[in-house]
């Protein structure tokens, strides 16, 4: 039996999800282990490879991993396969499928070449479907009597056919064994995709904007440390010293469970043994003490998502945040003890939120000690309770359609665009308020959320200066800096122009050659907050720093009312000026040393973890040599390969704060400190 499994990537402007196809690898592994039969299974991430193979090899079964960023691409290839082999059974699964009965019917009636859909986890249902085929059942018989956890359109009645029994679920992740050690993903690792692991599955929380809010996922399942260690040893040997290769972890709340900690110790052991992984991408749990313990074992960017602080909104989305005092305490401890850049998430247009309540949340969170705030537009994700028609009617959703950032291709001369439906207004937050708050998000993302300006935020915390005043002051003064203001206005213009009333109107717009050219060149269809943060910090750093420091200077002087404030700000401005990376990345200033004289030992102050010591305790006279090591060339080339597109990789570096790994290093030449 020939089985093709698709988790395709758009690659027109880099690879957004540059990880191995973990889900499909687990499904294929489970199938081989649970069904005693010889299968010819091929997994595809690359469209051109897939089309090449289809010229001489046609599958009997086609499986689609439907995500928000690749659904249309998978469907396009599925249609081709069904035309080439009408007897191929096409199975669609993944999170980007509808939840309600009416929408399931609409989907299957629109995409008639899809035979069957899987509602939740795919391993057991897919294997049961294959067993039915092996027992001699036809596609029509399978559609008439679908297995548990799936649904079809009955070929006789035309009605939705969905078993009433509870969908099956695994009881452990150990059933897969050591998948990397077995070689399942070697082809993808060879092609430059990053390793993706999962040691726990499920989520005990019920947030209505998330797929895992369903009770199906409430019970956690885990992988044994012994199996995980086999895979990590294999990966460690393979990627020893390769810092441009990230480790992605699919866990939803890393550190939330006791079982996460043996996993963390294994990762640290591999790091010490192989100098890999240097960078880890994972969602962290909400228990602050557990998370601090986890950060003492392995380093990653911690993030306790808040989404909102408005009580009625939290109730509407069935979410409970940790006590805010615990959130604040965690931010301070993280800053002082781990050196990691903490982040949180907020979502625009949640049900019941107003412009006023959202701004109050912003002001409170900015002064919490958190170093980055990611502000999302609320996505109407398929398969989530929040996307229901009942919610839309109750809260007066205003929805628009936009291209999923960079997720488009031209395949065999046909434009294939993946799009998303987003909520840009509610009965409590008009569309005009959404646009105004998006403009504020530009400033927060570029200034508050930048790793470059962390020393300023730390200084504000020491002097108990309202950071929100600083950000709103910057926002109100953007027009004084022409290059910054130009990009702010361009951001707002693109924010409105990327939104369409329907997917059909969006597709019609991009059928025009000039609009399609703008899409393919990257001028349109990008993640706007990520794009403009990179533009501002990379191309206009001097203006950016001038505005940030001048507004900070005013607030610090109001606080301490002495000339000392100007000297402090002059030193910080000098220190931060070396974080202008354009000259290093584009002009080749790699090995030219520079000498700086500081009146405050800022590098040592930033390493200090004593909350009773302020920058003033580090006064004196300090001479530093500032140098960017020559081997940065190698690192830059590695970054070019990270997402198969330099501009996208650069955007990711600024978005995640990883650009700090390319900053020049400060070396003490000599010092005459007074209060060090």
Short mmCIF file of N, CA and C in Angstrom, two decimals, residues 370-443:
data_model
loop_
_atom_site.label_atom_id
_atom_site.label_comp_id
_atom_site.label_asym_id
_atom_site.label_seq_id
_atom_site.Cartn_x
_atom_site.Cartn_y
_atom_site.Cartn_z
N UNK A 370 7.99 42.85 32.73
CA UNK A 370 8.09 42.01 31.53
C UNK A 370 8.84 42.80 30.46
N UNK A 371 9.63 42.11 29.65
CA UNK A 371 10.50 42.79 28.69
C UNK A 371 9.94 42.86 27.28
N UNK A 372 8.90 42.08 27.00
CA UNK A 372 8.34 42.08 25.64
C UNK A 372 6.85 41.79 25.72
N UNK A 373 6.07 42.53 24.95
CA UNK A 373 4.64 42.29 24.85
C UNK A 373 4.32 42.02 23.39
N UNK A 374 3.80 40.85 23.11
CA UNK A 374 3.38 40.50 21.75
C UNK A 374 1.87 40.71 21.67
N UNK A 375 1.45 41.58 20.75
CA UNK A 375 0.03 41.90 20.62
C UNK A 375 -0.50 41.27 19.33
N UNK A 376 -1.41 40.34 19.48
CA UNK A 376 -1.99 39.63 18.34
C UNK A 376 -3.34 40.22 17.97
N UNK A 377 -3.66 40.18 16.70
CA UNK A 377 -5.04 40.35 16.27
C UNK A 377 -5.75 39.02 16.46
N UNK A 378 -6.95 39.04 17.01
CA UNK A 378 -7.68 37.81 17.30
C UNK A 378 -8.00 37.06 16.02
N UNK A 379 -7.51 35.84 15.90
CA UNK A 379 -7.80 35.00 14.74
C UNK A 379 -9.03 34.15 15.01
N UNK A 380 -9.87 34.08 14.03
CA UNK A 380 -11.06 33.24 14.13
C UNK A 380 -10.68 31.84 13.66
N UNK A 381 -9.94 31.16 14.51
CA UNK A 381 -9.38 29.86 14.15
C UNK A 381 -10.48 28.81 14.04
N UNK A 382 -10.42 28.06 12.98
CA UNK A 382 -11.38 26.96 12.81
C UNK A 382 -11.21 25.96 13.95
N UNK A 383 -12.31 25.40 14.36
CA UNK A 383 -12.25 24.35 15.38
C UNK A 383 -12.13 24.85 16.80
N UNK A 384 -12.26 26.18 17.02
CA UNK A 384 -12.22 26.71 18.38
C UNK A 384 -13.60 27.20 18.79
N UNK A 385 -13.94 27.11 20.08
CA UNK A 385 -15.25 27.58 20.53
C UNK A 385 -15.49 29.05 20.19
N UNK A 386 -14.44 29.87 20.23
CA UNK A 386 -14.60 31.29 19.98
C UNK A 386 -15.08 31.58 18.56
N UNK A 387 -14.80 30.66 17.62
CA UNK A 387 -15.15 30.88 16.22
C UNK A 387 -16.60 30.54 15.90
N UNK A 388 -17.36 30.11 16.90
CA UNK A 388 -18.73 29.66 16.65
C UNK A 388 -19.63 30.80 16.18
N UNK A 389 -20.68 30.44 15.45
CA UNK A 389 -21.66 31.43 14.99
C UNK A 389 -22.35 32.10 16.17
N UNK A 390 -22.54 31.36 17.25
CA UNK A 390 -23.20 31.91 18.43
C UNK A 390 -22.36 33.05 19.03
N UNK A 391 -21.05 32.84 19.13
CA UNK A 391 -20.17 33.87 19.65
C UNK A 391 -20.14 35.09 18.72
N UNK A 392 -20.08 34.83 17.42
CA UNK A 392 -20.03 35.93 16.45
C UNK A 392 -21.26 36.82 16.58
N UNK A 393 -22.41 36.19 16.75
CA UNK A 393 -23.65 36.96 16.88
C UNK A 393 -23.71 37.67 18.23
N UNK A 394 -23.31 36.99 19.28
CA UNK A 394 -23.42 37.53 20.63
C UNK A 394 -22.52 38.75 20.82
N UNK A 395 -21.31 38.72 20.25
CA UNK A 395 -20.34 39.80 20.50
C UNK A 395 -20.18 40.74 19.31
N UNK A 396 -20.95 40.53 18.26
CA UNK A 396 -20.92 41.46 17.13
C UNK A 396 -19.59 41.51 16.41
N UNK A 397 -19.02 40.34 16.09
CA UNK A 397 -17.73 40.30 15.41
C UNK A 397 -17.76 41.06 14.08
N UNK A 398 -16.72 41.85 13.85
CA UNK A 398 -16.43 42.40 12.52
C UNK A 398 -15.22 41.63 12.01
N UNK A 399 -15.39 40.86 10.95
CA UNK A 399 -14.31 40.00 10.49
C UNK A 399 -13.79 40.44 9.13
N UNK A 400 -12.52 40.16 8.90
CA UNK A 400 -11.87 40.42 7.62
C UNK A 400 -10.95 39.24 7.29
N UNK A 401 -10.54 39.18 6.05
CA UNK A 401 -9.65 38.12 5.58
C UNK A 401 -8.33 38.73 5.13
N UNK A 402 -7.24 38.04 5.44
CA UNK A 402 -5.92 38.49 5.01
C UNK A 402 -5.05 37.28 4.68
N UNK A 403 -3.99 37.53 3.96
CA UNK A 403 -3.03 36.46 3.64
C UNK A 403 -2.30 36.06 4.92
N UNK A 404 -2.19 34.77 5.17
CA UNK A 404 -1.32 34.32 6.26
C UNK A 404 0.10 34.75 5.87
N UNK A 405 0.83 35.46 6.74
CA UNK A 405 2.10 36.06 6.33
C UNK A 405 3.03 35.13 5.56
N UNK A 406 3.33 35.56 4.31
CA UNK A 406 4.28 34.87 3.42
C UNK A 406 3.81 33.50 2.97
N UNK A 407 2.56 33.16 3.19
CA UNK A 407 2.10 31.80 2.87
C UNK A 407 1.36 31.80 1.54
N UNK A 408 2.15 31.81 0.46
CA UNK A 408 1.58 31.77 -0.88
C UNK A 408 2.61 31.16 -1.83
N UNK A 409 2.10 30.56 -2.91
CA UNK A 409 2.96 29.91 -3.89
C UNK A 409 2.33 30.03 -5.26
N UNK A 410 3.15 29.84 -6.27
CA UNK A 410 2.65 29.64 -7.63
C UNK A 410 3.06 28.24 -8.03
N UNK A 411 2.06 27.36 -8.18
CA UNK A 411 2.30 25.95 -8.48
C UNK A 411 1.71 25.64 -9.85
N UNK A 412 2.56 25.20 -10.76
CA UNK A 412 2.11 24.92 -12.13
C UNK A 412 1.35 26.10 -12.73
N UNK A 413 1.83 27.31 -12.42
CA UNK A 413 1.20 28.50 -12.97
C UNK A 413 -0.03 28.97 -12.23
N UNK A 414 -0.42 28.27 -11.18
CA UNK A 414 -1.62 28.62 -10.40
C UNK A 414 -1.21 29.27 -9.08
N UNK A 415 -1.86 30.39 -8.75
CA UNK A 415 -1.61 31.05 -7.47
C UNK A 415 -2.34 30.30 -6.36
N UNK A 416 -1.62 29.94 -5.32
CA UNK A 416 -2.21 29.26 -4.16
C UNK A 416 -1.91 30.11 -2.93
N UNK A 417 -2.95 30.65 -2.30
CA UNK A 417 -2.79 31.53 -1.14
C UNK A 417 -3.51 30.93 0.06
N UNK A 418 -2.79 30.85 1.17
CA UNK A 418 -3.45 30.50 2.42
C UNK A 418 -3.85 31.79 3.13
N UNK A 419 -5.09 31.85 3.55
CA UNK A 419 -5.63 33.07 4.15
C UNK A 419 -6.21 32.74 5.52
N UNK A 420 -6.43 33.79 6.31
CA UNK A 420 -7.01 33.62 7.63
C UNK A 420 -8.10 34.64 7.85
N UNK A 421 -9.07 34.28 8.66
CA UNK A 421 -10.14 35.19 9.03
C UNK A 421 -9.82 35.76 10.40
N UNK A 422 -9.81 37.09 10.51
CA UNK A 422 -9.45 37.75 11.76
C UNK A 422 -10.58 38.65 12.22
N UNK A 423 -10.64 38.88 13.52
CA UNK A 423 -11.67 39.73 14.11
C UNK A 423 -11.08 41.10 14.35
N UNK A 424 -11.62 42.10 13.67
CA UNK A 424 -11.06 43.46 13.72
C UNK A 424 -12.05 44.45 14.34
N UNK A 425 -13.06 43.94 15.00
CA UNK A 425 -14.03 44.80 15.67
C UNK A 425 -15.09 43.96 16.35
N UNK A 426 -15.67 44.50 17.40
CA UNK A 426 -16.78 43.85 18.10
C UNK A 426 -17.78 44.95 18.47
N UNK A 427 -18.87 44.55 19.10
CA UNK A 427 -19.86 45.54 19.53
C UNK A 427 -19.28 46.49 20.57
N UNK A 428 -18.21 46.05 21.28
CA UNK A 428 -17.58 46.91 22.30
C UNK A 428 -16.32 47.62 21.78
N UNK A 429 -15.77 47.16 20.67
CA UNK A 429 -14.56 47.77 20.11
C UNK A 429 -14.75 47.99 18.62
N UNK A 430 -15.14 49.19 18.21
CA UNK A 430 -15.34 49.48 16.78
C UNK A 430 -14.04 49.29 15.98
N UNK A 431 -14.20 49.12 14.69
CA UNK A 431 -13.06 48.93 13.79
C UNK A 431 -12.07 50.09 13.90
N UNK A 432 -12.56 51.31 14.05
CA UNK A 432 -11.66 52.48 14.17
C UNK A 432 -10.78 52.37 15.41
N UNK A 433 -11.33 51.82 16.49
CA UNK A 433 -10.52 51.61 17.71
C UNK A 433 -9.46 50.55 17.47
N UNK A 434 -9.83 49.51 16.73
CA UNK A 434 -8.86 48.46 16.40
C UNK A 434 -7.67 49.05 15.65
N UNK A 435 -7.96 49.89 14.63
CA UNK A 435 -6.88 50.49 13.84
C UNK A 435 -6.00 51.37 14.72
N UNK A 436 -6.61 52.15 15.60
CA UNK A 436 -5.84 53.02 16.49
C UNK A 436 -4.93 52.19 17.41
N UNK A 437 -5.46 51.09 17.91
CA UNK A 437 -4.66 50.24 18.80
C UNK A 437 -3.59 49.48 18.03
N UNK A 438 -3.84 49.18 16.76
CA UNK A 438 -2.79 48.57 15.94
C UNK A 438 -1.62 49.56 15.77
N UNK A 439 -1.95 50.83 15.59
CA UNK A 439 -0.89 51.83 15.50
C UNK A 439 -0.08 51.90 16.78
N UNK A 440 -0.75 51.82 17.92
CA UNK A 440 -0.05 51.80 19.20
C UNK A 440 0.79 50.52 19.32
N UNK A 441 0.29 49.44 18.75
CA UNK A 441 1.04 48.17 18.77
C UNK A 441 2.37 48.31 18.03
N UNK A 442 2.38 49.10 16.96
CA UNK A 442 3.63 49.37 16.23
C UNK A 442 4.69 49.94 17.18
N UNK A 443 4.30 50.92 17.97
CA UNK A 443 5.25 51.57 18.89
C UNK A 443 5.66 50.62 20.00
#
